[in-house]
PDB file of C-alpha atoms in Angstrom:
ATOM      1  CA  MET T   1     -22.873  14.756 -19.765  1.00 95.00           C
ATOM      2  CA  ASN T   2     -24.629  18.106 -19.496  1.00 97.00           C
ATOM      3  CA  ILE T   3     -28.192  17.991 -20.874  1.00 98.00           C
ATOM      4  CA  LEU T   4     -30.483  21.009 -21.121  1.00 98.00           C
ATOM      5  CA  GLY T   5     -34.248  20.652 -21.448  1.00 98.00           C
ATOM      6  CA  ILE T   6     -36.383  23.299 -23.150  1.00 98.00           C
ATOM      7  CA  ALA T   7     -40.173  23.415 -23.260  1.00 98.00           C
ATOM      8  CA  GLY T   8     -41.569  25.491 -26.096  1.00 96.00           C
ATOM      9  CA  SER T   9     -44.417  26.777 -23.944  1.00 95.00           C
ATOM     10  CA  LEU T  10     -44.616  29.286 -21.121  1.00 94.00           C
ATOM     11  CA  ARG T  11     -47.907  28.010 -19.664  1.00 93.00           C
ATOM     12  CA  LYS T  12     -47.714  26.843 -16.057  1.00 90.00           C
ATOM     13  CA  ASP T  13     -49.640  23.636 -16.810  1.00 90.00           C
ATOM     14  CA  SER T  14     -48.139  23.129 -20.258  1.00 95.00           C
ATOM     15  CA  LEU T  15     -48.452  19.634 -21.704  1.00 96.00           C
ATOM     16  CA  ASN T  16     -44.929  19.991 -23.055  1.00 97.00           C
ATOM     17  CA  LYS T  17     -43.563  20.954 -19.652  1.00 97.00           C
ATOM     18  CA  LYS T  18     -45.176  17.735 -18.411  1.00 97.00           C
ATOM     19  CA  LEU T  19     -43.567  15.811 -21.251  1.00 98.00           C
ATOM     20  CA  LEU T  20     -40.180  17.355 -20.488  1.00 98.00           C
ATOM     21  CA  ALA T  21     -40.559  16.592 -16.770  1.00 97.00           C
ATOM     22  CA  TYR T  22     -41.402  13.000 -17.649  1.00 98.00           C
ATOM     23  CA  ALA T  23     -38.329  12.842 -19.914  1.00 98.00           C
ATOM     24  CA  ALA T  24     -36.208  14.163 -17.030  1.00 98.00           C
ATOM     25  CA  SER T  25     -37.546  11.411 -14.754  1.00 97.00           C
ATOM     26  CA  VAL T  26     -36.796   8.747 -17.378  1.00 98.00           C
ATOM     27  CA  ALA T  27     -33.293  10.179 -17.805  1.00 98.00           C
ATOM     28  CA  ARG T  28     -32.780  10.052 -14.013  1.00 98.00           C
ATOM     29  CA  ASP T  29     -33.748   6.369 -14.067  1.00 98.00           C
ATOM     30  CA  MET T  30     -31.081   5.959 -16.774  1.00 98.00           C
ATOM     31  CA  GLY T  31     -28.464   7.694 -14.613  1.00 97.00           C
ATOM     32  CA  ARG T  32     -28.576  11.085 -16.367  1.00 98.00           C
ATOM     33  CA  GLU T  33     -29.840  14.537 -15.376  1.00 98.00           C
ATOM     34  CA  ILE T  34     -31.733  16.996 -17.555  1.00 98.00           C
ATOM     35  CA  ARG T  35     -31.654  20.602 -16.326  1.00 97.00           C
ATOM     36  CA  ILE T  36     -34.786  22.473 -17.382  1.00 97.00           C
ATOM     37  CA  ALA T  37     -34.345  25.973 -18.824  1.00 97.00           C
ATOM     38  CA  ASP T  38     -36.821  28.705 -17.968  1.00 93.00           C
ATOM     39  CA  LEU T  39     -37.678  30.815 -21.015  1.00 96.00           C
ATOM     40  CA  GLY T  40     -39.964  33.136 -19.019  1.00 94.00           C
ATOM     41  CA  GLY T  41     -37.220  35.746 -18.599  1.00 94.00           C
ATOM     42  CA  VAL T  42     -36.103  35.734 -22.234  1.00 97.00           C
ATOM     43  CA  PRO T  43     -37.529  38.831 -23.972  1.00 96.00           C
ATOM     44  CA  LEU T  44     -38.467  38.976 -27.630  1.00 96.00           C
ATOM     45  CA  TYR T  45     -35.397  39.078 -29.825  1.00 96.00           C
ATOM     46  CA  ASN T  46     -34.536  42.630 -30.851  1.00 94.00           C
ATOM     47  CA  ALA T  47     -31.206  43.565 -32.429  1.00 93.00           C
ATOM     48  CA  ASP T  48     -31.381  46.999 -30.771  1.00 95.00           C
ATOM     49  CA  VAL T  49     -31.676  45.354 -27.345  1.00 94.00           C
ATOM     50  CA  GLU T  50     -28.847  43.005 -28.258  1.00 93.00           C
ATOM     51  CA  ALA T  51     -26.635  45.930 -29.322  1.00 94.00           C
ATOM     52  CA  ALA T  52     -27.274  47.679 -25.980  1.00 95.00           C
ATOM     53  CA  GLY T  53     -26.271  44.562 -24.041  1.00 94.00           C
ATOM     54  CA  LEU T  54     -27.829  41.171 -23.498  1.00 95.00           C
ATOM     55  CA  PRO T  55     -30.661  41.114 -20.943  1.00 96.00           C
ATOM     56  CA  PRO T  56     -30.048  38.921 -17.856  1.00 96.00           C
ATOM     57  CA  GLY T  57     -32.574  36.275 -18.970  1.00 96.00           C
ATOM     58  CA  VAL T  58     -30.784  35.944 -22.299  1.00 97.00           C
ATOM     59  CA  VAL T  59     -27.358  35.744 -20.637  1.00 97.00           C
ATOM     60  CA  ALA T  60     -28.622  32.979 -18.331  1.00 97.00           C
ATOM     61  CA  PHE T  61     -30.205  31.057 -21.214  1.00 97.00           C
ATOM     62  CA  ARG T  62     -27.119  31.355 -23.416  1.00 97.00           C
ATOM     63  CA  ASP T  63     -24.870  30.265 -20.525  1.00 97.00           C
ATOM     64  CA  ASP T  64     -27.064  27.194 -19.987  1.00 97.00           C
ATOM     65  CA  LEU T  65     -26.945  26.447 -23.703  1.00 98.00           C
ATOM     66  CA  LYS T  66     -23.159  26.900 -23.928  1.00 97.00           C
ATOM     67  CA  GLN T  67     -22.622  24.458 -21.050  1.00 97.00           C
ATOM     68  CA  ALA T  68     -24.900  21.812 -22.564  1.00 98.00           C
ATOM     69  CA  ASP T  69     -23.577  18.891 -24.557  1.00 97.00           C
ATOM     70  CA  ALA T  70     -27.116  18.005 -25.612  1.00 98.00           C
ATOM     71  CA  VAL T  71     -30.564  19.592 -25.653  1.00 98.00           C
ATOM     72  CA  VAL T  72     -33.978  17.981 -25.283  1.00 98.00           C
ATOM     73  CA  ILE T  73     -36.808  20.081 -26.713  1.00 98.00           C
ATOM     74  CA  ALA T  74     -40.515  19.457 -26.094  1.00 98.00           C
ATOM     75  CA  THR T  75     -42.562  21.560 -28.476  1.00 98.00           C
ATOM     76  CA  PRO T  76     -46.255  22.238 -28.917  1.00 96.00           C
ATOM     77  CA  GLU T  77     -47.649  22.694 -32.398  1.00 95.00           C
ATOM     78  CA  TYR T  78     -49.546  25.919 -33.042  1.00 93.00           C
ATOM     79  CA  ASN T  79     -51.118  26.485 -36.459  1.00 93.00           C
ATOM     80  CA  ASN T  80     -49.026  23.689 -38.004  1.00 94.00           C
ATOM     81  CA  SER T  81     -45.778  25.160 -36.701  1.00 95.00           C
ATOM     82  CA  PHE T  82     -43.781  25.506 -33.504  1.00 96.00           C
ATOM     83  CA  PRO T  83     -44.460  28.397 -31.103  1.00 96.00           C
ATOM     84  CA  GLY T  84     -42.861  31.816 -31.167  1.00 96.00           C
ATOM     85  CA  VAL T  85     -41.356  31.395 -27.697  1.00 96.00           C
ATOM     86  CA  LEU T  86     -39.231  28.538 -29.024  1.00 98.00           C
ATOM     87  CA  LYS T  87     -38.225  30.436 -32.175  1.00 98.00           C
ATOM     88  CA  ASN T  88     -37.282  33.358 -29.951  1.00 97.00           C
ATOM     89  CA  ALA T  89     -35.025  31.132 -27.822  1.00 98.00           C
ATOM     90  CA  ILE T  90     -33.430  29.661 -30.943  1.00 98.00           C
ATOM     91  CA  ASP T  91     -32.743  33.161 -32.289  1.00 98.00           C
ATOM     92  CA  TRP T  92     -31.205  34.419 -29.022  1.00 98.00           C
ATOM     93  CA  GLY T  93     -29.088  31.260 -28.877  1.00 97.00           C
ATOM     94  CA  SER T  94     -27.755  31.768 -32.398  1.00 97.00           C
ATOM     95  CA  SER T  95     -26.971  35.491 -32.276  1.00 92.00           C
ATOM     96  CA  LYS T  96     -23.542  36.875 -31.335  1.00 86.00           C
ATOM     97  CA  GLY T  97     -21.955  33.445 -31.643  1.00 92.00           C
ATOM     98  CA  ASN T  98     -23.996  30.336 -32.397  1.00 97.00           C
ATOM     99  CA  CYS T  99     -24.493  28.488 -29.095  1.00 98.00           C
ATOM    100  CA  TRP T 100     -26.312  25.692 -30.964  1.00 98.00           C
ATOM    101  CA  ASP T 101     -23.224  24.771 -32.978  1.00 97.00           C
ATOM    102  CA  GLY T 102     -22.324  21.123 -32.388  1.00 96.00           C
ATOM    103  CA  LYS T 103     -25.117  20.471 -29.887  1.00 97.00           C
ATOM    104  CA  VAL T 104     -26.961  17.173 -30.091  1.00 98.00           C
ATOM    105  CA  VAL T 105     -30.715  17.833 -30.109  1.00 98.00           C
ATOM    106  CA  ALA T 106     -33.604  15.468 -29.363  1.00 98.00           C
ATOM    107  CA  LEU T 107     -37.088  16.617 -30.358  1.00 98.00           C
ATOM    108  CA  MET T 108     -40.428  15.587 -28.917  1.00 98.00           C
ATOM    109  CA  GLY T 109     -43.825  17.157 -28.610  1.00 98.00           C
ATOM    110  CA  ALA T 110     -47.281  16.928 -27.115  1.00 97.00           C
ATOM    111  CA  THR T 111     -50.556  18.354 -28.331  1.00 94.00           C
ATOM    112  CA  PRO T 112     -54.256  17.956 -27.528  1.00 93.00           C
ATOM    113  CA  GLY T 113     -54.937  17.230 -31.214  1.00 89.00           C
ATOM    114  CA  ASN T 114     -54.803  13.890 -33.003  1.00 87.00           C
ATOM    115  CA  PHE T 115     -51.891  14.708 -35.321  1.00 84.00           C
ATOM    116  CA  GLY T 116     -49.079  15.071 -32.796  1.00 87.00           C
ATOM    117  CA  THR T 117     -46.382  17.640 -33.466  1.00 95.00           C
ATOM    118  CA  VAL T 118     -45.205  16.238 -36.783  1.00 95.00           C
ATOM    119  CA  LEU T 119     -45.022  19.539 -38.662  1.00 96.00           C
ATOM    120  CA  ALA T 120     -43.491  21.529 -35.810  1.00 97.00           C
ATOM    121  CA  GLN T 121     -40.728  18.968 -35.362  1.00 97.00           C
ATOM    122  CA  ALA T 122     -40.034  18.815 -39.110  1.00 97.00           C
ATOM    123  CA  GLN T 123     -39.555  22.585 -39.198  1.00 98.00           C
ATOM    124  CA  LEU T 124     -37.265  22.471 -36.163  1.00 98.00           C
ATOM    125  CA  ARG T 125     -35.133  19.794 -37.827  1.00 98.00           C
ATOM    126  CA  ASN T 126     -34.550  22.156 -40.761  1.00 97.00           C
ATOM    127  CA  ILE T 127     -33.595  25.064 -38.519  1.00 98.00           C
ATOM    128  CA  PHE T 128     -31.173  23.043 -36.401  1.00 98.00           C
ATOM    129  CA  CYS T 129     -29.494  21.738 -39.551  1.00 97.00           C
ATOM    130  CA  ILE T 130     -28.746  25.356 -40.540  1.00 97.00           C
ATOM    131  CA  LEU T 131     -27.394  26.018 -37.023  1.00 98.00           C
ATOM    132  CA  ASN T 132     -24.996  23.039 -37.288  1.00 97.00           C
ATOM    133  CA  ALA T 133     -26.705  21.080 -34.524  1.00 98.00           C
ATOM    134  CA  VAL T 134     -26.988  17.311 -34.739  1.00 97.00           C
ATOM    135  CA  VAL T 135     -30.629  16.239 -34.495  1.00 98.00           C
ATOM    136  CA  VAL T 136     -31.207  12.673 -33.344  1.00 98.00           C
ATOM    137  CA  PRO T 137     -33.169  11.335 -36.336  1.00 95.00           C
ATOM    138  CA  THR T 138     -35.373   8.710 -34.699  1.00 95.00           C
ATOM    139  CA  PRO T 139     -37.436   7.548 -32.974  1.00 96.00           C
ATOM    140  CA  PHE T 140     -40.110  10.187 -33.286  1.00 96.00           C
ATOM    141  CA  VAL T 141     -41.883  11.178 -30.079  1.00 97.00           C
ATOM    142  CA  TYR T 142     -45.337  12.537 -30.844  1.00 96.00           C
ATOM    143  CA  VAL T 143     -47.902  12.636 -28.053  1.00 96.00           C
ATOM    144  CA  PRO T 144     -51.361  13.232 -29.525  1.00 93.00           C
ATOM    145  CA  ARG T 145     -54.374  13.817 -27.271  1.00 94.00           C
ATOM    146  CA  ALA T 146     -51.835  14.802 -24.636  1.00 94.00           C
ATOM    147  CA  HIS T 147     -54.484  16.168 -22.283  1.00 93.00           C
ATOM    148  CA  GLU T 148     -55.381  12.482 -21.728  1.00 94.00           C
ATOM    149  CA  ALA T 149     -51.814  11.115 -21.887  1.00 94.00           C
ATOM    150  CA  PHE T 150     -50.524  11.856 -18.382  1.00 95.00           C
ATOM    151  CA  ASP T 151     -51.517  10.272 -15.075  1.00 94.00           C
ATOM    152  CA  ALA T 152     -51.997  12.472 -12.006  1.00 91.00           C
ATOM    153  CA  ASP T 153     -48.361  11.819 -10.979  1.00 92.00           C
ATOM    154  CA  GLY T 154     -47.036  12.967 -14.392  1.00 92.00           C
ATOM    155  CA  THR T 155     -46.426   9.494 -15.816  1.00 94.00           C
ATOM    156  CA  LEU T 156     -46.908   9.285 -19.570  1.00 96.00           C
ATOM    157  CA  ASN T 157     -49.596   6.636 -20.089  1.00 95.00           C
ATOM    158  CA  ASN T 158     -49.281   6.503 -23.887  1.00 94.00           C
ATOM    159  CA  SER T 159     -47.165   3.327 -24.057  1.00 94.00           C
ATOM    160  CA  MET T 160     -45.900   3.858 -27.607  1.00 95.00           C
ATOM    161  CA  ALA T 161     -44.850   7.457 -26.897  1.00 96.00           C
ATOM    162  CA  ALA T 162     -43.239   6.417 -23.584  1.00 96.00           C
ATOM    163  CA  GLU T 163     -41.221   3.672 -25.280  1.00 97.00           C
ATOM    164  CA  ASN T 164     -40.186   6.002 -28.099  1.00 97.00           C
ATOM    165  CA  LEU T 165     -39.162   8.653 -25.556  1.00 98.00           C
ATOM    166  CA  LYS T 166     -36.936   6.210 -23.693  1.00 98.00           C
ATOM    167  CA  ASN T 167     -35.377   5.055 -26.955  1.00 98.00           C
ATOM    168  CA  LEU T 168     -34.879   8.665 -28.101  1.00 98.00           C
ATOM    169  CA  LEU T 169     -33.041   9.489 -24.872  1.00 98.00           C
ATOM    170  CA  THR T 170     -30.892   6.385 -25.273  1.00 98.00           C
ATOM    171  CA  ARG T 171     -29.950   7.507 -28.799  1.00 98.00           C
ATOM    172  CA  LEU T 172     -29.316  11.061 -27.557  1.00 98.00           C
ATOM    173  CA  PHE T 173     -26.897   9.776 -24.916  1.00 98.00           C
ATOM    174  CA  GLU T 174     -25.129   7.469 -27.404  1.00 97.00           C
ATOM    175  CA  VAL T 175     -24.709  10.155 -30.075  1.00 97.00           C
ATOM    176  CA  THR T 176     -23.575  12.757 -27.551  1.00 97.00           C
ATOM    177  CA  GLU T 177     -20.968  10.406 -26.047  1.00 96.00           C
ATOM    178  CA  ALA T 178     -19.712   9.402 -29.503  1.00 95.00           C
ATOM    179  CA  LEU T 179     -19.302  13.019 -30.567  1.00 92.00           C
ATOM    180  CA  LYS T 180     -17.619  14.018 -27.292  1.00 84.00           C
ATOM    181  CA  THR T 181     -14.919  11.387 -27.834  1.00 78.00           C
ATOM    182  CA  ARG T 182     -14.235  12.708 -31.360  1.00 69.00           C
ATOM    183  CA  ARG T 183     -13.624  16.314 -30.273  1.00 61.00           C
TER     184      ARG T 183
END
């Protein structure tokens, strides 16, 4: 099973990159690998740029997305929504042939606030429905006060979020395998 991980933040010390790295370590313990995409080389979507030829960072991202059976997304929540870098990646992935079509998507998110990433994830669910992706419905993985949620070694110390994350990955693997056998 080919699983791609995407963090919706470009920051070096991003809480969502930490969450995605933790998810990758949990997946490894479960016998699966999550390859982490780098969105740093993906420019802002521009139809004129697209018409002139896809930039190398976009080609690499789209190739990663095409190869993936499933995608794990860790998103911050900015101003009650998800960040532009993630919207940009979604747009590049859906132009000139929808690379999201049929992908199984698991959503999670971390934020320093107390509310988690409830609104950002709800908006992403709507978008992926339009793109014909299958979003794993539950459990929800919200990591509030995320600046306090990781140990020095990157372990998620929020026990409820850690349990939900493991269960979300289990569901992601089950749904992805079930859909692969039906194709």
